[in-house]
């Protein structure tokens, strides 16, 4: 297969980790007989520095004309002073909405080898944690009207959802649950928010088409508590945009390291954008200490969802698991006293385990 991939390294550790994912992808291509061509795209702070805006039309076009996008991370304190509508994060939001990527999948899995890294007691995670946050990504308060009144003493962000937007993401969540433990938890704030009440009605209606999948509904405050009290309750968490942002950080920490978790942002065709869920960690950029695993696992998700290369995706996931069980650790996941290796060395350890 011939794959055209747009690379968006972005800022901070973005280039460090994307580089390793590319090495691993190239190894997979070599072993399985595929060819990959890459186009680099500037987005985020790098684009602000070069072009004065976080995402140029041509960057968006290059991304849109590829088969899939692999993104590192954007942002950093260097751009903290720029006005809100020009911040590096705008690049991410611009890519998500510009490419129509309404469905964000964020799996959180505890690797048994890293169970010690979880801040939760062993008794709470003894049965493992394997959940999937299905986050609506192009609507809600992130994209609603926002602004200030004339004298600047008031600000507003509008949260709005249509039945259509809810239906399409709900279907994705039920489809995903079918391949897992057949359990969807809708997380909302239906005791307060009208949008949440529309979510409940709509998701309950969609659930009728998936009678093999259980649906329960949970208020977001309660869900944030249940996640740390009894994470095994959850299989698929279906959320609107902002709740999913918050809960996916919480879910990731349960697994011990935000440096391990991958994500896919999808629409109804095979196109997708893949990125680690962590940020750009500017304090360790270029120091060869960042953990490349989340980005490497994002590349695996890309092979699975955009190219239907399940065997190749598994090859990456198996290589990561085997490296971990052989004790390969970057600094963030090394236990105290355990030796840690660098970003590039971690990439090498994974790629030499690709079979
Ligand atoms: C994420 C990030 C982004 C979000 C930011 C950087 C805009 O936190 O992908 O979770 O809020 O969606
Ligand atoms: Mg976030």
Short mmCIF file of C-alpha atoms and ligand atoms in Angstrom, two decimals:
data_model
loop_
_atom_site.label_atom_id
_atom_site.label_comp_id
_atom_site.label_asym_id
_atom_site.label_seq_id
_atom_site.Cartn_x
_atom_site.Cartn_y
_atom_site.Cartn_z
CA UNK A 1 0.00 0.00 0.00
CA UNK A 2 1.10 3.56 -0.68
CA UNK A 3 0.39 6.00 2.15
CA UNK A 4 0.54 9.78 1.99
CA UNK A 5 0.98 11.10 5.46
CA UNK A 6 1.07 14.71 6.56
CA UNK A 7 3.38 15.27 9.52
CA UNK A 8 2.66 18.10 11.90
CA UNK A 9 5.52 18.01 14.41
CA UNK A 10 4.44 21.30 16.01
CA UNK A 11 6.20 22.71 19.04
CA UNK A 12 8.19 21.67 22.08
CA UNK A 13 8.84 17.94 22.13
CA UNK A 14 6.60 17.52 19.04
CA UNK A 15 9.51 17.15 16.59
CA UNK A 16 11.36 14.77 18.97
CA UNK A 17 8.49 12.33 19.25
CA UNK A 18 7.18 12.55 15.68
CA UNK A 19 10.69 11.68 14.47
CA UNK A 20 10.57 8.41 16.40
CA UNK A 21 7.09 7.55 15.18
CA UNK A 22 8.29 8.06 11.60
CA UNK A 23 11.24 5.71 12.17
CA UNK A 24 8.84 3.09 13.48
CA UNK A 25 6.43 3.61 10.57
CA UNK A 26 9.30 3.28 8.10
CA UNK A 27 10.32 0.03 9.73
CA UNK A 28 6.76 -1.30 9.46
CA UNK A 29 6.65 -0.26 5.80
CA UNK A 30 9.91 -2.09 5.18
CA UNK A 31 8.85 -5.28 6.96
CA UNK A 32 5.36 -5.41 5.46
CA UNK A 33 6.16 -4.07 2.00
CA UNK A 34 4.39 -0.70 2.01
CA UNK A 35 5.57 2.67 0.86
CA UNK A 36 5.02 5.88 2.76
CA UNK A 37 5.55 9.43 1.61
CA UNK A 38 5.53 12.29 4.10
CA UNK A 39 4.80 15.97 3.81
CA UNK A 40 5.72 18.25 6.68
CA UNK A 41 3.23 20.88 7.74
CA UNK A 42 3.87 23.81 10.07
CA UNK A 43 1.16 24.39 12.64
CA UNK A 44 1.05 25.98 16.08
CA UNK A 45 3.83 28.15 17.48
CA UNK A 46 6.24 27.35 14.63
CA UNK A 47 3.68 28.70 12.20
CA UNK A 48 3.13 31.83 14.29
CA UNK A 49 6.88 32.43 14.21
CA UNK A 50 7.12 31.89 10.45
CA UNK A 51 3.84 33.27 9.14
CA UNK A 52 2.27 35.22 11.99
CA UNK A 53 -0.72 32.85 12.29
CA UNK A 54 -1.07 29.39 13.89
CA UNK A 55 -2.45 27.65 10.81
CA UNK A 56 -2.15 28.82 7.22
CA UNK A 57 -4.62 27.86 4.49
CA UNK A 58 -1.87 26.04 2.68
CA UNK A 59 -1.02 24.01 5.81
CA UNK A 60 -4.67 23.03 6.15
CA UNK A 61 -4.82 22.14 2.44
CA UNK A 62 -1.72 19.96 2.65
CA UNK A 63 -3.21 18.15 5.62
CA UNK A 64 -6.56 17.78 3.86
CA UNK A 65 -5.00 16.36 0.71
CA UNK A 66 -3.11 13.66 2.60
CA UNK A 67 -4.52 10.26 3.58
CA UNK A 68 -3.88 10.85 7.28
CA UNK A 69 -2.19 13.32 9.60
CA UNK A 70 0.29 12.54 12.39
CA UNK A 71 0.63 15.38 14.87
CA UNK A 72 3.09 15.89 17.73
CA UNK A 73 1.95 18.74 19.97
CA UNK A 74 1.46 22.48 19.76
CA UNK A 75 1.89 25.40 22.12
CA UNK A 76 4.25 26.68 24.77
CA UNK A 77 4.86 29.66 27.05
CA UNK A 78 6.68 31.44 24.24
CA UNK A 79 3.28 32.20 22.70
CA UNK A 80 1.37 32.91 25.91
CA UNK A 81 1.21 36.61 25.13
CA UNK A 82 -0.45 36.23 21.72
CA UNK A 83 -4.17 37.08 21.53
CA UNK A 84 -6.63 34.20 22.10
CA UNK A 85 -7.66 33.82 18.49
CA UNK A 86 -4.03 33.49 17.37
CA UNK A 87 -2.80 31.05 20.01
CA UNK A 88 -0.98 27.88 18.89
CA UNK A 89 -3.93 25.78 20.16
CA UNK A 90 -6.01 27.45 17.47
CA UNK A 91 -4.04 25.38 14.96
CA UNK A 92 -5.26 22.21 16.55
CA UNK A 93 -8.84 23.43 16.68
CA UNK A 94 -8.54 24.69 13.10
CA UNK A 95 -7.30 21.31 11.90
CA UNK A 96 -10.03 19.44 13.79
CA UNK A 97 -12.86 21.58 12.48
CA UNK A 98 -11.31 22.30 9.08
CA UNK A 99 -10.89 18.58 8.47
CA UNK A 100 -14.30 17.70 9.96
CA UNK A 101 -12.84 15.38 12.60
CA UNK A 102 -15.81 15.12 14.93
CA UNK A 103 -14.92 11.83 16.58
CA UNK A 104 -12.04 11.67 19.03
CA UNK A 105 -11.02 8.27 20.37
CA UNK A 106 -8.82 8.23 23.47
CA UNK A 107 -8.07 4.77 24.80
CA UNK A 108 -6.63 4.47 28.31
CA UNK A 109 -5.10 1.12 29.15
CA UNK A 110 -2.92 0.05 32.06
CA UNK A 111 0.10 -1.92 30.98
CA UNK A 112 0.65 -4.52 33.70
CA UNK A 113 4.38 -3.69 33.66
CA UNK A 114 3.57 -0.09 34.53
CA UNK A 115 0.88 -0.73 37.11
CA UNK A 116 3.22 0.70 39.74
CA UNK A 117 3.14 4.04 37.95
CA UNK A 118 -0.59 4.42 38.53
CA UNK A 119 -1.34 6.77 41.41
CA UNK A 120 -4.26 4.52 42.36
CA UNK A 121 -4.00 1.79 44.97
CA UNK A 122 -3.27 -1.69 43.58
CA UNK A 123 -6.63 -2.88 44.96
CA UNK A 124 -8.48 -0.34 42.79
CA UNK A 125 -6.74 -1.32 39.57
CA UNK A 126 -6.20 -4.99 40.30
CA UNK A 127 -8.61 -6.01 37.57
CA UNK A 128 -6.92 -3.69 35.09
CA UNK A 129 -8.16 -0.56 33.38
CA UNK A 130 -9.20 -0.55 29.76
CA UNK A 131 -11.45 2.26 28.76
CA UNK A 132 -12.10 4.39 25.74
CA UNK A 133 -13.15 8.01 25.83
CA UNK A 134 -15.21 8.88 22.75
CA UNK A 135 -15.16 12.64 22.72
CA UNK A 136 -17.18 14.90 20.42
CA UNK A 137 -14.50 17.12 18.91
CA UNK A 138 -15.89 19.81 16.65
CA UNK A 139 -18.82 21.27 18.57
CA UNK A 140 -19.92 22.49 21.96
CA UNK A 141 -18.38 25.30 23.94
CA UNK A 142 -15.07 25.03 22.09
CA UNK A 143 -16.66 26.24 18.88
CA UNK A 144 -19.69 28.23 20.05
CA UNK A 145 -19.84 32.00 19.85
CA UNK A 146 -17.47 33.65 22.30
CA UNK A 147 -16.69 37.21 23.20
CA UNK A 148 -16.73 40.12 25.61
CA UNK A 149 -19.16 42.94 26.13
CA UNK A 150 -18.18 46.46 25.12
CA UNK A 151 -16.36 47.49 28.30
CA UNK A 152 -14.77 44.06 28.72
CA UNK A 153 -16.42 43.41 32.09
CA UNK A 154 -18.27 40.32 30.84
CA UNK A 155 -17.28 37.38 28.71
CA UNK A 156 -19.22 34.48 27.26
CA UNK A 157 -18.70 31.12 25.54
CA UNK A 158 -21.77 29.52 24.04
CA UNK A 159 -22.38 25.78 24.31
CA UNK A 160 -24.57 24.51 21.51
CA UNK A 161 -25.27 21.07 20.07
CA UNK A 162 -27.56 19.79 17.35
CA UNK A 163 -29.27 16.39 17.27
CA UNK A 164 -27.23 15.58 14.15
CA UNK A 165 -23.92 16.29 15.89
CA UNK A 166 -24.92 14.13 18.85
CA UNK A 167 -26.27 11.27 16.74
CA UNK A 168 -23.15 10.83 14.64
CA UNK A 169 -20.79 10.69 17.63
CA UNK A 170 -23.19 8.47 19.58
CA UNK A 171 -23.14 5.95 16.73
CA UNK A 172 -19.35 5.94 16.81
CA UNK A 173 -19.42 5.22 20.54
CA UNK A 174 -21.87 2.33 20.16
CA UNK A 175 -19.90 0.88 17.24
CA UNK A 176 -16.72 1.07 19.32
CA UNK A 177 -18.46 -0.55 22.29
CA UNK A 178 -19.57 -3.45 20.09
CA UNK A 179 -15.91 -4.32 19.56
CA UNK A 180 -15.25 -4.06 23.30
CA UNK A 181 -17.30 -4.81 26.40
CA UNK A 182 -20.58 -3.50 24.94
CA UNK A 183 -21.08 -0.82 27.55
CA UNK A 184 -21.45 2.91 26.89
CA UNK A 185 -21.56 5.50 29.67
CA UNK A 186 -22.87 8.87 28.53
CA UNK A 187 -21.24 11.55 30.65
CA UNK A 188 -23.17 14.78 30.91
CA UNK A 189 -24.58 17.41 33.24
CA UNK A 190 -28.23 16.83 32.45
CA UNK A 191 -29.28 18.07 35.89
CA UNK A 192 -28.17 21.56 34.86
CA UNK A 193 -27.47 21.94 31.15
CA UNK A 194 -30.07 21.94 28.38
CA UNK A 195 -27.48 20.69 25.88
CA UNK A 196 -26.92 17.70 28.17
CA UNK A 197 -30.63 16.97 28.21
CA UNK A 198 -30.59 16.93 24.41
CA UNK A 199 -27.61 14.57 24.56
CA UNK A 200 -29.51 12.19 26.86
CA UNK A 201 -32.61 12.15 24.67
CA UNK A 202 -30.65 11.71 21.47
CA UNK A 203 -28.22 9.12 22.75
CA UNK A 204 -31.06 7.11 24.32
CA UNK A 205 -32.83 7.11 20.97
CA UNK A 206 -29.68 6.00 19.13
CA UNK A 207 -29.19 3.26 21.74
CA UNK A 208 -32.35 1.56 20.48
CA UNK A 209 -30.45 0.64 17.30
CA UNK A 210 -27.78 -1.00 19.47
CA UNK A 211 -29.78 -3.17 21.82
CA UNK A 212 -26.76 -5.43 22.31
CA UNK A 213 -24.93 -2.54 23.99
CA UNK A 214 -25.74 -1.33 27.53
CA UNK A 215 -26.12 2.39 28.04
CA UNK A 216 -25.89 4.20 31.33
CA UNK A 217 -25.80 7.93 31.96
CA UNK A 218 -23.69 9.66 34.56
CA UNK A 219 -23.24 13.26 35.63
CA UNK A 220 -19.77 14.50 34.85
CA UNK A 221 -18.89 15.34 38.46
CA UNK A 222 -19.86 11.84 39.55
CA UNK A 223 -18.03 10.30 36.57
CA UNK A 224 -14.84 12.10 37.53
CA UNK A 225 -15.13 10.53 40.97
CA UNK A 226 -16.11 7.04 39.76
CA UNK A 227 -13.11 7.03 37.40
CA UNK A 228 -10.74 6.96 40.35
CA UNK A 229 -13.00 5.00 42.70
CA UNK A 230 -13.86 2.15 40.36
CA UNK A 231 -12.31 2.56 36.91
CA UNK A 232 -13.29 -0.93 35.83
CA UNK A 233 -16.93 0.20 35.79
CA UNK A 234 -16.17 1.94 32.51
CA UNK A 235 -15.83 0.61 29.00
CA UNK A 236 -16.72 3.43 26.57
CA UNK A 237 -17.24 6.95 27.94
CA UNK A 238 -19.21 9.10 25.53
CA UNK A 239 -18.81 12.83 26.11
CA UNK A 240 -19.33 16.25 24.64
CA UNK A 241 -16.20 18.18 23.73
CA UNK A 242 -15.11 19.82 26.98
CA UNK A 243 -16.09 17.04 29.38
CA UNK A 244 -14.09 14.67 27.19
CA UNK A 245 -11.09 16.97 27.32
CA UNK A 246 -11.13 16.97 31.10
CA UNK A 247 -11.99 13.31 31.68
CA UNK A 248 -9.43 12.04 29.18
CA UNK A 249 -6.64 13.72 31.15
CA UNK A 250 -7.98 12.09 34.31
CA UNK A 251 -8.31 8.71 32.60
CA UNK A 252 -4.78 8.95 31.28
CA UNK A 253 -3.32 9.59 34.70
CA UNK A 254 -5.00 6.47 36.05
CA UNK A 255 -2.74 4.52 33.73
CA UNK A 256 0.33 6.14 35.23
CA UNK A 257 1.69 8.20 32.40
CA UNK A 258 0.17 10.68 30.04
CA UNK A 259 3.22 9.93 27.88
CA UNK A 260 1.72 6.58 26.88
CA UNK A 261 -1.68 7.48 25.49
CA UNK A 262 -2.55 7.82 21.84
CA UNK A 263 -5.59 9.31 20.15
CA UNK A 264 -7.39 9.29 16.85
CA UNK A 265 -9.60 12.04 15.48
CA UNK A 266 -11.89 10.69 12.83
CA UNK A 267 -14.79 11.43 10.55
CA UNK A 268 -17.01 9.09 8.55
CA UNK A 269 -14.48 8.16 5.87
CA UNK A 270 -11.02 6.70 6.47
CA UNK A 271 -9.25 10.04 6.91
CA UNK A 272 -7.97 10.81 10.38
CA UNK A 273 -5.57 12.80 12.48
CA UNK A 274 -3.51 10.99 15.09
CA UNK A 275 -1.74 12.49 18.06
CA UNK A 276 -0.55 11.77 21.57
CA UNK A 277 -2.91 13.17 24.15
CA UNK A 278 -0.11 14.91 26.04
CA UNK A 279 1.11 18.41 25.37
CA UNK A 280 4.28 19.95 23.99
CA UNK A 281 6.32 19.87 27.25
CA UNK A 282 8.53 22.80 26.17
CA UNK A 283 10.71 22.43 29.26
CA UNK A 284 12.15 19.17 27.93
CA UNK A 285 12.06 19.94 24.19
CA UNK A 286 15.09 18.81 22.21
CA UNK A 287 16.66 17.11 25.25
CA UNK A 288 16.08 13.54 24.07
CA UNK A 289 14.13 12.62 27.19
CA UNK A 290 10.48 12.82 26.08
CA UNK A 291 8.51 9.59 25.89
CA UNK A 292 7.73 8.83 22.22
CA UNK A 293 5.38 5.93 23.00
CA UNK A 294 2.11 7.87 22.77
CA UNK A 295 3.03 9.12 19.32
CA UNK A 296 4.22 5.70 18.21
CA UNK A 297 0.93 4.21 19.41
CA UNK A 298 -0.89 7.01 17.57
CA UNK A 299 0.87 5.85 14.42
CA UNK A 300 -0.48 2.36 15.13
CA UNK A 301 -4.00 3.79 15.39
CA UNK A 302 -3.40 5.49 12.04
CA UNK A 303 -2.53 2.20 10.38
CA UNK A 304 -5.65 0.64 11.88
CA UNK A 305 -8.25 3.34 11.25
CA UNK A 306 -7.04 5.15 8.14
CA UNK A 307 -5.41 2.27 6.26
CA UNK A 308 -7.15 -0.80 7.71
CA UNK A 309 -3.73 -2.35 8.32
CA UNK A 310 -4.65 -4.27 11.47
CA UNK A 311 -1.65 -6.63 11.38
CA UNK A 312 0.75 -3.73 11.04
CA UNK A 313 -0.99 -1.78 13.83
CA UNK A 314 -0.69 -4.81 16.10
CA UNK A 315 2.97 -5.15 15.16
CA UNK A 316 3.60 -1.70 16.61
CA UNK A 317 1.48 -2.31 19.70
CA UNK A 318 3.20 -5.65 20.32
CA UNK A 319 6.61 -4.06 19.88
CA UNK A 320 5.71 -1.41 22.47
CA UNK A 321 4.39 -4.03 24.91
CA UNK A 322 7.44 -6.20 24.45
CA UNK A 323 9.83 -3.25 24.91
CA UNK A 324 8.00 -2.35 28.12
CA UNK A 325 8.13 -5.86 29.47
CA UNK A 326 11.85 -5.93 28.67
CA UNK A 327 12.25 -2.89 30.91
CA UNK A 328 12.52 -0.16 28.28
CA UNK A 329 11.65 3.06 30.15
CA UNK A 330 11.90 6.73 29.40
CA UNK A 331 12.31 8.99 32.38
CA UNK A 332 8.60 9.67 32.92
CA UNK A 333 7.73 6.01 33.40
CA UNK A 334 10.90 4.79 35.11
CA UNK A 335 10.41 3.88 38.75
CA UNK A 336 12.78 5.52 41.21
CA UNK A 337 16.17 3.89 40.85
CA UNK A 338 15.22 2.29 37.51
CA UNK A 339 17.44 3.19 34.53
CA UNK A 340 15.86 5.48 31.93
CA UNK A 341 16.76 5.80 28.27
CA UNK A 342 16.32 8.65 25.82
CA UNK A 343 13.66 9.39 23.23
CA UNK A 344 15.70 8.12 20.28
CA UNK A 345 16.89 5.02 22.13
CA UNK A 346 13.30 4.23 23.09
CA UNK A 347 12.31 4.56 19.42
CA UNK A 348 15.14 2.20 18.45
CA UNK A 349 14.13 -0.36 21.07
CA UNK A 350 10.59 -0.37 19.72
CA UNK A 351 11.47 -0.47 16.06
CA UNK A 352 13.85 -3.37 16.42
CA UNK A 353 10.97 -5.36 17.92
CA UNK A 354 8.75 -4.85 14.85
CA UNK A 355 8.06 -8.30 13.41
C1 LIG B 1 -6.46 18.14 24.00
C2 LIG B 1 -5.92 19.51 24.34
C3 LIG B 1 -6.61 20.52 23.45
C4 LIG B 1 -8.09 20.48 23.73
C5 LIG B 1 -6.07 21.96 23.59
C6 LIG B 1 -4.59 22.01 23.39
C7 LIG B 1 -6.79 22.91 22.67
O1 LIG B 1 -6.09 19.78 25.68
O2 LIG B 1 -6.33 17.72 22.84
O3 LIG B 1 -7.00 17.51 24.90
O4 LIG B 1 -8.55 21.12 24.68
O5 LIG B 1 -8.79 19.80 23.00
MG1 LIG B 2 -6.82 18.14 26.80
#
